PDB file of C-alpha atoms and ligand atoms in Angstrom:
ATOM      1  CA  UNK A   1       9.867  19.151 -16.938  1.00  0.00           C
ATOM      2  CA  UNK A   2      13.419  20.342 -16.340  1.00  0.00           C
ATOM      3  CA  UNK A   3      12.798  24.059 -16.664  1.00  0.00           C
ATOM      4  CA  UNK A   4      15.557  26.656 -16.418  1.00  0.00           C
ATOM      5  CA  UNK A   5      14.566  27.663 -12.865  1.00  0.00           C
ATOM      6  CA  UNK A   6      13.994  24.146 -11.441  1.00  0.00           C
ATOM      7  CA  UNK A   7      15.717  24.111  -8.034  1.00  0.00           C
ATOM      8  CA  UNK A   8      18.261  21.400  -7.262  1.00  0.00           C
ATOM      9  CA  UNK A   9      16.163  20.136  -4.343  1.00  0.00           C
ATOM     10  CA  UNK A  10      13.269  19.458  -6.709  1.00  0.00           C
ATOM     11  CA  UNK A  11      15.556  17.688  -9.195  1.00  0.00           C
ATOM     12  CA  UNK A  12      16.760  15.456  -6.342  1.00  0.00           C
ATOM     13  CA  UNK A  13      13.222  14.506  -5.303  1.00  0.00           C
ATOM     14  CA  UNK A  14      12.140  13.810  -8.875  1.00  0.00           C
ATOM     15  CA  UNK A  15      15.277  11.967  -9.987  1.00  0.00           C
ATOM     16  CA  UNK A  16      15.277   8.349 -11.110  1.00  0.00           C
ATOM     17  CA  UNK A  17      16.510   5.755  -8.638  1.00  0.00           C
ATOM     18  CA  UNK A  18      20.090   4.854  -9.496  1.00  0.00           C
ATOM     19  CA  UNK A  19      19.855   1.186 -10.537  1.00  0.00           C
ATOM     20  CA  UNK A  20      23.257   0.433  -8.983  1.00  0.00           C
ATOM     21  CA  UNK A  21      21.889   1.384  -5.557  1.00  0.00           C
ATOM     22  CA  UNK A  22      19.483  -1.577  -5.604  1.00  0.00           C
ATOM     23  CA  UNK A  23      21.297  -3.950  -3.273  1.00  0.00           C
ATOM     24  CA  UNK A  24      18.821  -6.803  -3.631  1.00  0.00           C
ATOM     25  CA  UNK A  25      16.733  -8.236  -6.440  1.00  0.00           C
ATOM     26  CA  UNK A  26      13.509  -9.924  -5.345  1.00  0.00           C
ATOM     27  CA  UNK A  27      12.452 -13.092  -7.182  1.00  0.00           C
ATOM     28  CA  UNK A  28      10.137 -12.219 -10.061  1.00  0.00           C
ATOM     29  CA  UNK A  29       7.253 -14.023  -8.323  1.00  0.00           C
ATOM     30  CA  UNK A  30       7.966 -12.615  -4.825  1.00  0.00           C
ATOM     31  CA  UNK A  31       4.928 -11.214  -2.995  1.00  0.00           C
ATOM     32  CA  UNK A  32       4.850  -8.260  -0.647  1.00  0.00           C
ATOM     33  CA  UNK A  33       2.485  -7.639   2.287  1.00  0.00           C
ATOM     34  CA  UNK A  34       3.868 -10.686   4.130  1.00  0.00           C
ATOM     35  CA  UNK A  35       2.714 -10.869   7.774  1.00  0.00           C
ATOM     36  CA  UNK A  36       5.560  -9.861  10.096  1.00  0.00           C
ATOM     37  CA  UNK A  37       5.763 -11.888  13.301  1.00  0.00           C
ATOM     38  CA  UNK A  38       6.611  -9.885  16.415  1.00  0.00           C
ATOM     39  CA  UNK A  39       8.912 -10.977  19.201  1.00  0.00           C
ATOM     40  CA  UNK A  40       7.274 -10.613  22.624  1.00  0.00           C
ATOM     41  CA  UNK A  41       9.443  -8.738  25.161  1.00  0.00           C
ATOM     42  CA  UNK A  42       7.861  -8.136  28.581  1.00  0.00           C
ATOM     43  CA  UNK A  43       4.412  -8.087  27.004  1.00  0.00           C
ATOM     44  CA  UNK A  44       5.466  -5.700  24.204  1.00  0.00           C
ATOM     45  CA  UNK A  45       5.127  -6.833  20.574  1.00  0.00           C
ATOM     46  CA  UNK A  46       8.457  -5.913  18.986  1.00  0.00           C
ATOM     47  CA  UNK A  47       8.809  -5.612  15.200  1.00  0.00           C
ATOM     48  CA  UNK A  48      11.884  -4.937  13.084  1.00  0.00           C
ATOM     49  CA  UNK A  49      11.484  -2.891   9.925  1.00  0.00           C
ATOM     50  CA  UNK A  50      14.159  -1.508   7.635  1.00  0.00           C
ATOM     51  CA  UNK A  51      14.133   0.514   4.441  1.00  0.00           C
ATOM     52  CA  UNK A  52      16.423  -0.182   1.485  1.00  0.00           C
ATOM     53  CA  UNK A  53      16.560   0.004  -2.304  1.00  0.00           C
ATOM     54  CA  UNK A  54      15.603  -3.167  -4.147  1.00  0.00           C
ATOM     55  CA  UNK A  55      14.706  -4.318  -7.624  1.00  0.00           C
ATOM     56  CA  UNK A  56      11.072  -5.490  -7.651  1.00  0.00           C
ATOM     57  CA  UNK A  57       9.050  -7.159 -10.409  1.00  0.00           C
ATOM     58  CA  UNK A  58       5.617  -5.627 -10.932  1.00  0.00           C
ATOM     59  CA  UNK A  59       5.207  -8.005 -13.896  1.00  0.00           C
ATOM     60  CA  UNK A  60       7.356 -11.039 -14.766  1.00  0.00           C
ATOM     61  CA  UNK A  61       9.145  -8.978 -17.428  1.00  0.00           C
ATOM     62  CA  UNK A  62       8.928  -5.502 -15.867  1.00  0.00           C
ATOM     63  CA  UNK A  63      11.009  -4.594 -12.810  1.00  0.00           C
ATOM     64  CA  UNK A  64      11.239  -1.290 -10.947  1.00  0.00           C
ATOM     65  CA  UNK A  65      13.994   0.111  -8.744  1.00  0.00           C
ATOM     66  CA  UNK A  66      12.020   0.616  -5.558  1.00  0.00           C
ATOM     67  CA  UNK A  67      12.337   1.830  -1.984  1.00  0.00           C
ATOM     68  CA  UNK A  68      11.121  -1.054   0.173  1.00  0.00           C
ATOM     69  CA  UNK A  69      10.386  -1.949   3.771  1.00  0.00           C
ATOM     70  CA  UNK A  70      11.923  -5.363   4.552  1.00  0.00           C
ATOM     71  CA  UNK A  71      12.724  -5.925   0.864  1.00  0.00           C
ATOM     72  CA  UNK A  72       9.109  -6.261  -0.276  1.00  0.00           C
ATOM     73  CA  UNK A  73       6.401  -4.148  -1.957  1.00  0.00           C
ATOM     74  CA  UNK A  74       4.117  -3.407  -0.159  1.00  0.00           C
ATOM     75  CA  UNK A  75       6.062  -3.540   3.102  1.00  0.00           C
ATOM     76  CA  UNK A  76       5.348  -6.314   5.615  1.00  0.00           C
ATOM     77  CA  UNK A  77       1.875  -6.473   7.104  1.00  0.00           C
ATOM     78  CA  UNK A  78       1.650  -5.588  10.774  1.00  0.00           C
ATOM     79  CA  UNK A  79      -1.228  -7.478  12.407  1.00  0.00           C
ATOM     80  CA  UNK A  80      -1.932  -6.417  15.965  1.00  0.00           C
ATOM     81  CA  UNK A  81      -4.856  -6.211  18.372  1.00  0.00           C
ATOM     82  CA  UNK A  82      -6.476  -3.134  19.890  1.00  0.00           C
ATOM     83  CA  UNK A  83      -4.808  -2.500  23.242  1.00  0.00           C
ATOM     84  CA  UNK A  84      -1.436  -3.978  22.208  1.00  0.00           C
ATOM     85  CA  UNK A  85       1.714  -2.172  23.253  1.00  0.00           C
ATOM     86  CA  UNK A  86       3.938  -2.311  20.161  1.00  0.00           C
ATOM     87  CA  UNK A  87       7.508  -1.273  19.438  1.00  0.00           C
ATOM     88  CA  UNK A  88       8.965  -0.938  15.958  1.00  0.00           C
ATOM     89  CA  UNK A  89      12.754  -0.893  15.776  1.00  0.00           C
ATOM     90  CA  UNK A  90      13.434   0.865  12.505  1.00  0.00           C
ATOM     91  CA  UNK A  91      16.735   0.967  10.571  1.00  0.00           C
ATOM     92  CA  UNK A  92      17.378   3.174   7.555  1.00  0.00           C
ATOM     93  CA  UNK A  93      19.490   1.574   4.802  1.00  0.00           C
ATOM     94  CA  UNK A  94      18.504   4.206   2.231  1.00  0.00           C
ATOM     95  CA  UNK A  95      21.069   6.702   0.900  1.00  0.00           C
ATOM     96  CA  UNK A  96      18.838   9.527   2.234  1.00  0.00           C
ATOM     97  CA  UNK A  97      16.987  10.301   5.466  1.00  0.00           C
ATOM     98  CA  UNK A  98      13.528   8.905   6.172  1.00  0.00           C
ATOM     99  CA  UNK A  99      10.857   8.458   8.894  1.00  0.00           C
ATOM    100  CA  UNK A 100       7.760   6.288   9.392  1.00  0.00           C
ATOM    101  CA  UNK A 101       4.210   7.571   9.942  1.00  0.00           C
ATOM    102  CA  UNK A 102       1.325   5.458  11.325  1.00  0.00           C
ATOM    103  CA  UNK A 103      -1.558   6.791   9.305  1.00  0.00           C
ATOM    104  CA  UNK A 104      -4.727   7.454  11.296  1.00  0.00           C
ATOM    105  CA  UNK A 105      -3.399   6.261  14.646  1.00  0.00           C
ATOM    106  CA  UNK A 106      -3.621   8.232  17.874  1.00  0.00           C
ATOM    107  CA  UNK A 107      -0.008   8.192  19.116  1.00  0.00           C
ATOM    108  CA  UNK A 108       2.327  10.465  21.103  1.00  0.00           C
ATOM    109  CA  UNK A 109       3.554  13.214  18.800  1.00  0.00           C
ATOM    110  CA  UNK A 110       7.194  12.041  18.790  1.00  0.00           C
ATOM    111  CA  UNK A 111       5.973   8.632  17.505  1.00  0.00           C
ATOM    112  CA  UNK A 112       3.976  10.172  14.637  1.00  0.00           C
ATOM    113  CA  UNK A 113       6.766  10.471  12.079  1.00  0.00           C
ATOM    114  CA  UNK A 114       6.662  13.751  10.134  1.00  0.00           C
ATOM    115  CA  UNK A 115      10.321  14.664   9.522  1.00  0.00           C
ATOM    116  CA  UNK A 116      11.499  17.999  10.940  1.00  0.00           C
ATOM    117  CA  UNK A 117       8.030  18.518  12.434  1.00  0.00           C
ATOM    118  CA  UNK A 118       7.526  15.706  14.952  1.00  0.00           C
ATOM    119  CA  UNK A 119      11.007  14.114  14.885  1.00  0.00           C
ATOM    120  CA  UNK A 120      14.454  14.592  13.393  1.00  0.00           C
ATOM    121  CA  UNK A 121      14.895  12.781  10.049  1.00  0.00           C
ATOM    122  CA  UNK A 122      16.555   9.362  10.492  1.00  0.00           C
ATOM    123  CA  UNK A 123      19.867   9.632   8.583  1.00  0.00           C
ATOM    124  CA  UNK A 124      21.316   6.913   6.324  1.00  0.00           C
ATOM    125  CA  UNK A 125      22.454   4.094   8.621  1.00  0.00           C
ATOM    126  CA  UNK A 126      20.412   5.551  11.499  1.00  0.00           C
ATOM    127  CA  UNK A 127      17.764   3.946  13.695  1.00  0.00           C
ATOM    128  CA  UNK A 128      14.615   5.099  15.502  1.00  0.00           C
ATOM    129  CA  UNK A 129      12.274   3.325  17.889  1.00  0.00           C
ATOM    130  CA  UNK A 130       8.547   3.820  17.515  1.00  0.00           C
ATOM    131  CA  UNK A 131       6.785   2.739  20.687  1.00  0.00           C
ATOM    132  CA  UNK A 132       3.088   3.184  21.455  1.00  0.00           C
ATOM    133  CA  UNK A 133      -0.123   1.506  22.536  1.00  0.00           C
ATOM    134  CA  UNK A 134      -2.701   0.811  19.833  1.00  0.00           C
ATOM    135  CA  UNK A 135      -6.036   2.226  20.945  1.00  0.00           C
ATOM    136  CA  UNK A 136      -8.060   1.785  17.749  1.00  0.00           C
ATOM    137  CA  UNK A 137      -9.005  -1.086  15.461  1.00  0.00           C
ATOM    138  CA  UNK A 138      -9.598  -1.485  11.744  1.00  0.00           C
ATOM    139  CA  UNK A 139      -7.714  -0.966   8.475  1.00  0.00           C
ATOM    140  CA  UNK A 140      -4.713   1.359   8.721  1.00  0.00           C
ATOM    141  CA  UNK A 141      -1.315   1.690   7.044  1.00  0.00           C
ATOM    142  CA  UNK A 142       2.157   3.081   7.557  1.00  0.00           C
ATOM    143  CA  UNK A 143       4.358   5.025   5.161  1.00  0.00           C
ATOM    144  CA  UNK A 144       7.373   7.306   4.863  1.00  0.00           C
ATOM    145  CA  UNK A 145       6.872  10.881   6.059  1.00  0.00           C
ATOM    146  CA  UNK A 146      10.186  12.350   4.871  1.00  0.00           C
ATOM    147  CA  UNK A 147       9.948  13.447   1.234  1.00  0.00           C
ATOM    148  CA  UNK A 148       6.850  11.231   0.806  1.00  0.00           C
ATOM    149  CA  UNK A 149       6.408  12.582  -2.745  1.00  0.00           C
ATOM    150  CA  UNK A 150       9.539  10.586  -3.573  1.00  0.00           C
ATOM    151  CA  UNK A 151       9.743   7.854  -0.936  1.00  0.00           C
ATOM    152  CA  UNK A 152       6.127   6.704  -0.685  1.00  0.00           C
ATOM    153  CA  UNK A 153       5.835   6.877  -4.478  1.00  0.00           C
ATOM    154  CA  UNK A 154       8.834   4.551  -4.748  1.00  0.00           C
ATOM    155  CA  UNK A 155       7.296   1.949  -2.428  1.00  0.00           C
ATOM    156  CA  UNK A 156       7.576   2.879   1.256  1.00  0.00           C
ATOM    157  CA  UNK A 157       4.152   1.827   2.562  1.00  0.00           C
ATOM    158  CA  UNK A 158       2.549  -1.197   4.208  1.00  0.00           C
ATOM    159  CA  UNK A 159      -0.713  -2.359   5.812  1.00  0.00           C
ATOM    160  CA  UNK A 160      -1.416  -2.128   9.527  1.00  0.00           C
ATOM    161  CA  UNK A 161      -4.432  -4.295  10.317  1.00  0.00           C
ATOM    162  CA  UNK A 162      -5.756  -4.002  13.856  1.00  0.00           C
ATOM    163  CA  UNK A 163      -8.177  -6.579  15.238  1.00  0.00           C
ATOM    164  CA  UNK A 164     -10.748  -5.330  17.769  1.00  0.00           C
ATOM    165  CA  UNK A 165     -10.179  -6.199  21.441  1.00  0.00           C
ATOM    166  CA  UNK A 166     -13.720  -7.569  21.515  1.00  0.00           C
ATOM    167  CA  UNK A 167     -13.915 -10.086  18.642  1.00  0.00           C
ATOM    168  CA  UNK A 168     -17.658  -9.448  18.321  1.00  0.00           C
ATOM    169  CA  UNK A 169     -16.814  -5.944  17.006  1.00  0.00           C
ATOM    170  CA  UNK A 170     -15.267  -7.420  13.837  1.00  0.00           C
ATOM    171  CA  UNK A 171     -17.472  -7.303  10.735  1.00  0.00           C
ATOM    172  CA  UNK A 172     -17.163 -10.940   9.689  1.00  0.00           C
ATOM    173  CA  UNK A 173     -16.691 -12.409   6.220  1.00  0.00           C
ATOM    174  CA  UNK A 174     -15.554 -15.773   4.843  1.00  0.00           C
ATOM    175  CA  UNK A 175     -12.486 -14.224   3.190  1.00  0.00           C
ATOM    176  CA  UNK A 176     -10.478 -11.128   4.006  1.00  0.00           C
ATOM    177  CA  UNK A 177      -8.340  -9.436   1.338  1.00  0.00           C
ATOM    178  CA  UNK A 178      -6.408  -6.181   1.449  1.00  0.00           C
ATOM    179  CA  UNK A 179      -5.790  -4.086  -1.682  1.00  0.00           C
ATOM    180  CA  UNK A 180      -2.959  -1.540  -1.562  1.00  0.00           C
ATOM    181  CA  UNK A 181      -2.824   0.758  -4.587  1.00  0.00           C
ATOM    182  CA  UNK A 182       0.266   2.238  -6.195  1.00  0.00           C
ATOM    183  CA  UNK A 183       1.360   4.217  -9.256  1.00  0.00           C
ATOM    184  CA  UNK A 184       4.744   3.861 -10.971  1.00  0.00           C
ATOM    185  CA  UNK A 185       6.681   5.707 -13.620  1.00  0.00           C
ATOM    186  CA  UNK A 186       9.117   3.563 -15.525  1.00  0.00           C
ATOM    187  CA  UNK A 187      10.671   5.235 -18.539  1.00  0.00           C
ATOM    188  CA  UNK A 188      13.159   3.254 -20.589  1.00  0.00           C
ATOM    189  CA  UNK A 189      15.218   1.428 -17.937  1.00  0.00           C
ATOM    190  CA  UNK A 190      14.756   3.930 -15.107  1.00  0.00           C
ATOM    191  CA  UNK A 191      12.194   4.205 -12.290  1.00  0.00           C
ATOM    192  CA  UNK A 192      11.031   7.678 -11.232  1.00  0.00           C
ATOM    193  CA  UNK A 193       8.668   8.583  -8.391  1.00  0.00           C
ATOM    194  CA  UNK A 194       5.321   9.120 -10.126  1.00  0.00           C
ATOM    195  CA  UNK A 195       3.842  12.569  -9.514  1.00  0.00           C
ATOM    196  CA  UNK A 196       0.643  14.161 -10.693  1.00  0.00           C
ATOM    197  CA  UNK A 197       2.405  16.691 -12.890  1.00  0.00           C
ATOM    198  CA  UNK A 198       3.351  17.001 -16.500  1.00  0.00           C
ATOM    199  CA  UNK A 199       6.226  14.699 -17.415  1.00  0.00           C
ATOM    200  CA  UNK A 200       5.961  12.693 -14.183  1.00  0.00           C
ATOM    201  CA  UNK A 201       2.656  10.871 -14.698  1.00  0.00           C
ATOM    202  CA  UNK A 202       2.606   7.130 -13.973  1.00  0.00           C
ATOM    203  CA  UNK A 203       2.485   4.505 -16.714  1.00  0.00           C
ATOM    204  CA  UNK A 204       2.179   1.402 -14.492  1.00  0.00           C
ATOM    205  CA  UNK A 205      -0.254   0.727 -11.647  1.00  0.00           C
ATOM    206  CA  UNK A 206      -0.152  -2.029  -9.028  1.00  0.00           C
ATOM    207  CA  UNK A 207      -2.337  -3.815  -6.500  1.00  0.00           C
ATOM    208  CA  UNK A 208      -0.137  -5.186  -3.711  1.00  0.00           C
ATOM    209  CA  UNK A 209       2.988  -4.568  -5.772  1.00  0.00           C
ATOM    210  CA  UNK A 210       1.810  -6.411  -8.899  1.00  0.00           C
ATOM    211  CA  UNK A 211       0.143  -5.265 -12.115  1.00  0.00           C
ATOM    212  CA  UNK A 212      -2.562  -7.451 -13.678  1.00  0.00           C
ATOM    213  CA  UNK A 213      -2.201 -10.206 -14.919  1.00  0.00           C
ATOM    214  CA  UNK A 214       0.384 -10.762 -12.149  1.00  0.00           C
ATOM    215  CA  UNK A 215      -2.127  -9.755  -9.423  1.00  0.00           C
ATOM    216  CA  UNK A 216      -3.717 -12.412  -7.198  1.00  0.00           C
ATOM    217  CA  UNK A 217      -6.759 -14.414  -8.286  1.00  0.00           C
ATOM    218  CA  UNK A 218      -9.086 -15.056  -5.349  1.00  0.00           C
ATOM    219  CA  UNK A 219     -11.019 -18.316  -5.371  1.00  0.00           C
ATOM    220  CA  UNK A 220     -14.504 -18.254  -3.829  1.00  0.00           C
ATOM    221  CA  UNK A 221     -17.654 -20.336  -3.786  1.00  0.00           C
ATOM    222  CA  UNK A 222     -21.170 -19.095  -4.523  1.00  0.00           C
ATOM    223  CA  UNK A 223     -22.698 -17.744  -1.309  1.00  0.00           C
ATOM    224  CA  UNK A 224     -19.386 -16.839   0.296  1.00  0.00           C
ATOM    225  CA  UNK A 225     -18.586 -13.290   1.358  1.00  0.00           C
ATOM    226  CA  UNK A 226     -15.285 -11.422   1.079  1.00  0.00           C
ATOM    227  CA  UNK A 227     -14.219  -8.344   2.994  1.00  0.00           C
ATOM    228  CA  UNK A 228     -12.090  -6.241   0.653  1.00  0.00           C
ATOM    229  CA  UNK A 229     -10.044  -3.603   2.450  1.00  0.00           C
ATOM    230  CA  UNK A 230      -9.079  -0.894  -0.061  1.00  0.00           C
ATOM    231  CA  UNK A 231      -6.136   1.249   1.057  1.00  0.00           C
ATOM    232  CA  UNK A 232      -5.094   4.438  -0.752  1.00  0.00           C
ATOM    233  CA  UNK A 233      -1.370   3.814  -0.292  1.00  0.00           C
ATOM    234  CA  UNK A 234      -0.774   5.638  -3.602  1.00  0.00           C
ATOM    235  CA  UNK A 235       0.222   9.300  -3.880  1.00  0.00           C
ATOM    236  CA  UNK A 236      -1.663  10.811  -6.775  1.00  0.00           C
ATOM    237  CA  UNK A 237      -5.004   9.670  -8.133  1.00  0.00           C
ATOM    238  CA  UNK A 238      -8.402   9.017  -6.609  1.00  0.00           C
ATOM    239  CA  UNK A 239      -9.064   5.500  -7.896  1.00  0.00           C
ATOM    240  CA  UNK A 240     -12.751   4.605  -8.364  1.00  0.00           C
ATOM    241  CA  UNK A 241     -12.541   0.957  -7.328  1.00  0.00           C
ATOM    242  CA  UNK A 242     -15.353  -1.147  -8.755  1.00  0.00           C
ATOM    243  CA  UNK A 243     -16.409  -4.773  -8.307  1.00  0.00           C
ATOM    244  CA  UNK A 244     -18.392  -6.634 -10.962  1.00  0.00           C
ATOM    245  CA  UNK A 245     -21.180  -9.114 -10.197  1.00  0.00           C
ATOM    246  CA  UNK A 246     -23.334  -6.949  -7.952  1.00  0.00           C
ATOM    247  CA  UNK A 247     -23.078  -4.300  -5.274  1.00  0.00           C
ATOM    248  CA  UNK A 248     -21.050  -4.521  -2.093  1.00  0.00           C
ATOM    249  CA  UNK A 249     -21.798  -3.075   1.330  1.00  0.00           C
ATOM    250  CA  UNK A 250     -19.504  -0.360   2.690  1.00  0.00           C
ATOM    251  CA  UNK A 251     -18.921  -1.374   6.330  1.00  0.00           C
ATOM    252  CA  UNK A 252     -15.950   0.760   7.418  1.00  0.00           C
ATOM    253  CA  UNK A 253     -14.355   4.035   6.344  1.00  0.00           C
ATOM    254  CA  UNK A 254     -10.832   5.116   7.350  1.00  0.00           C
ATOM    255  CA  UNK A 255     -10.599   2.304   9.908  1.00  0.00           C
ATOM    256  CA  UNK A 256     -13.854   3.198  11.645  1.00  0.00           C
ATOM    257  CA  UNK A 257     -16.630   0.598  11.516  1.00  0.00           C
ATOM    258  CA  UNK A 258     -19.910   2.154  10.420  1.00  0.00           C
ATOM    259  CA  UNK A 259     -22.976   1.623  12.595  1.00  0.00           C
ATOM    260  CA  UNK A 260     -25.395  -0.752  10.892  1.00  0.00           C
ATOM    261  CA  UNK A 261     -27.772   2.101  10.014  1.00  0.00           C
ATOM    262  CA  UNK A 262     -24.904   3.978   8.302  1.00  0.00           C
ATOM    263  CA  UNK A 263     -23.712   1.097   6.097  1.00  0.00           C
ATOM    264  CA  UNK A 264     -24.672   1.434   2.451  1.00  0.00           C
ATOM    265  CA  UNK A 265     -24.716  -0.400  -0.851  1.00  0.00           C
ATOM    266  CA  UNK A 266     -22.527   0.725  -3.750  1.00  0.00           C
ATOM    267  CA  UNK A 267     -20.581  -0.852  -6.586  1.00  0.00           C
ATOM    268  CA  UNK A 268     -17.768   1.751  -6.752  1.00  0.00           C
ATOM    269  CA  UNK A 269     -15.860   3.597  -4.037  1.00  0.00           C
ATOM    270  CA  UNK A 270     -13.508   6.494  -4.758  1.00  0.00           C
ATOM    271  CA  UNK A 271     -10.339   5.531  -2.921  1.00  0.00           C
ATOM    272  CA  UNK A 272      -8.267   8.683  -2.521  1.00  0.00           C
ATOM    273  CA  UNK A 273      -4.678   8.806  -1.268  1.00  0.00           C
ATOM    274  CA  UNK A 274      -4.746   7.944   2.449  1.00  0.00           C
ATOM    275  CA  UNK A 275      -8.332   6.658   2.489  1.00  0.00           C
ATOM    276  CA  UNK A 276      -9.519   3.201   3.459  1.00  0.00           C
ATOM    277  CA  UNK A 277     -12.806   1.491   2.638  1.00  0.00           C
ATOM    278  CA  UNK A 278     -13.774  -1.950   3.936  1.00  0.00           C
ATOM    279  CA  UNK A 279     -16.509  -3.442   1.739  1.00  0.00           C
ATOM    280  CA  UNK A 280     -18.393  -6.751   1.931  1.00  0.00           C
ATOM    281  CA  UNK A 281     -19.098  -8.474  -1.376  1.00  0.00           C
ATOM    282  CA  UNK A 282     -21.118 -11.642  -1.796  1.00  0.00           C
ATOM    283  CA  UNK A 283     -20.384 -14.149  -4.574  1.00  0.00           C
ATOM    284  CA  UNK A 284     -23.822 -14.415  -6.162  1.00  0.00           C
ATOM    285  CA  UNK A 285     -23.028 -16.256  -9.393  1.00  0.00           C
ATOM    286  CA  UNK A 286     -20.175 -18.447 -10.619  1.00  0.00           C
ATOM    287  CA  UNK A 287     -17.622 -16.970 -12.982  1.00  0.00           C
ATOM    288  CA  UNK A 288     -14.675 -14.607 -13.140  1.00  0.00           C
ATOM    289  CA  UNK A 289     -15.667 -11.284 -11.572  1.00  0.00           C
ATOM    290  CA  UNK A 290     -13.388  -8.301 -11.884  1.00  0.00           C
ATOM    291  CA  UNK A 291     -12.214  -5.914  -9.212  1.00  0.00           C
ATOM    292  CA  UNK A 292     -10.766  -2.889 -11.009  1.00  0.00           C
ATOM    293  CA  UNK A 293     -10.164   0.838 -11.100  1.00  0.00           C
ATOM    294  CA  UNK A 294     -12.681   2.598 -13.305  1.00  0.00           C
ATOM    295  CA  UNK A 295     -10.125   4.935 -14.904  1.00  0.00           C
ATOM    296  CA  UNK A 296      -9.342   2.658 -17.862  1.00  0.00           C
ATOM    297  CA  UNK A 297      -5.812   4.018 -18.326  1.00  0.00           C
ATOM    298  CA  UNK A 298      -5.123   2.553 -14.864  1.00  0.00           C
ATOM    299  CA  UNK A 299      -6.053  -0.931 -16.143  1.00  0.00           C
ATOM    300  CA  UNK A 300      -3.328  -0.991 -18.798  1.00  0.00           C
ATOM    301  CA  UNK A 301       0.402  -1.643 -18.539  1.00  0.00           C
ATOM    302  CA  UNK A 302       2.273   1.203 -20.202  1.00  0.00           C
ATOM    303  CA  UNK A 303      -0.907   1.741 -22.266  1.00  0.00           C
ATOM    304  CA  UNK A 304      -1.015  -1.893 -23.402  1.00  0.00           C
ATOM    305  CA  UNK A 305      -3.707  -4.418 -22.453  1.00  0.00           C
ATOM    306  CA  UNK A 306      -2.651  -7.971 -21.574  1.00  0.00           C
ATOM    307  CA  UNK A 307      -5.197 -10.786 -20.975  1.00  0.00           C
ATOM    308  CA  UNK A 308      -8.012  -8.225 -21.030  1.00  0.00           C
ATOM    309  CA  UNK A 309      -6.411  -5.394 -19.084  1.00  0.00           C
ATOM    310  CA  UNK A 310      -3.557  -4.595 -16.737  1.00  0.00           C
ATOM    311  CA  UNK A 311      -2.633  -2.503 -13.740  1.00  0.00           C
ATOM    312  CA  UNK A 312      -5.340  -2.092 -11.127  1.00  0.00           C
ATOM    313  CA  UNK A 313      -7.296  -5.230 -11.819  1.00  0.00           C
ATOM    314  CA  UNK A 314      -7.755  -8.640 -10.198  1.00  0.00           C
ATOM    315  CA  UNK A 315     -10.169 -11.541 -10.555  1.00  0.00           C
ATOM    316  CA  UNK A 316     -12.583 -13.047  -8.042  1.00  0.00           C
ATOM    317  CA  UNK A 317     -12.942 -16.593  -9.395  1.00  0.00           C
ATOM    318  CA  UNK A 318     -16.272 -17.963  -8.149  1.00  0.00           C
ATOM    319  CA  UNK A 319     -17.006 -21.686  -8.411  1.00  0.00           C
TER     320      UNK A 319
HETATM  321 CU1   CU B   1      -7.289   4.418 -11.019  1.00  0.00          CU
END
């Protein structure tokens, strides 16, 4: 990949994370996507988010050097309600500039995040305050918008789940589970940002920061329903996400709830980078039912199967 005319800027974006820059090692069983509690200041929900380099286990015996919000992969979950005024005090502990984008939200332009377009990049050690009122509801996410080919690929993303102001507008289910996809390139002992180009293709894949068999198992009972919120937090592939044990109903796309007449049955949705699909699945029969990507290379860990697969796979355990 390192051709004679490769510019230095490209080499910098594609370079491995320097392991010595990881200032924190998460426990091998640590989970990301932890709900972040806001502090209420004069009616404003105030959140604190930072970005730093950490060492993160995608499997008990495989760790990556990752860029992380609040030292977890995915970043902390922001749970707010339509109509909330929120403020995110952001601090950059990375050795390079960054910004945060609120994907799909209608916000003032200077709150939107794209570096050098909507705001100046936040330098190492710098801060920025994102402040806006949430006018929508549904499944959204946030991610880096400064060199996202490097920074989002190394872990800078998190879920933003917005409850409707009118609770009756929520499509209800017995369980609610969010799936954030990611692709990783770990070669020998180094972690590179995975890119859809020769020499940079990913060899590990994660759901919520873990590769199967380290992904969650979700326990259900026959007759129960689960709302699975797929989020294309990954940078490269369209992942055809499939659930065994019968079709699901697609009830929301990109945060927008479909009218009843527009909802449809399917057993696979193509989750592209940036897209969200909320689907309702009913546990019809007892057993272990898979949720997985239908590109089989994405259900292996460095091309090896463990316990029947790997990567983008988890089990719905129905009793
Ligand atoms: Cu896939």
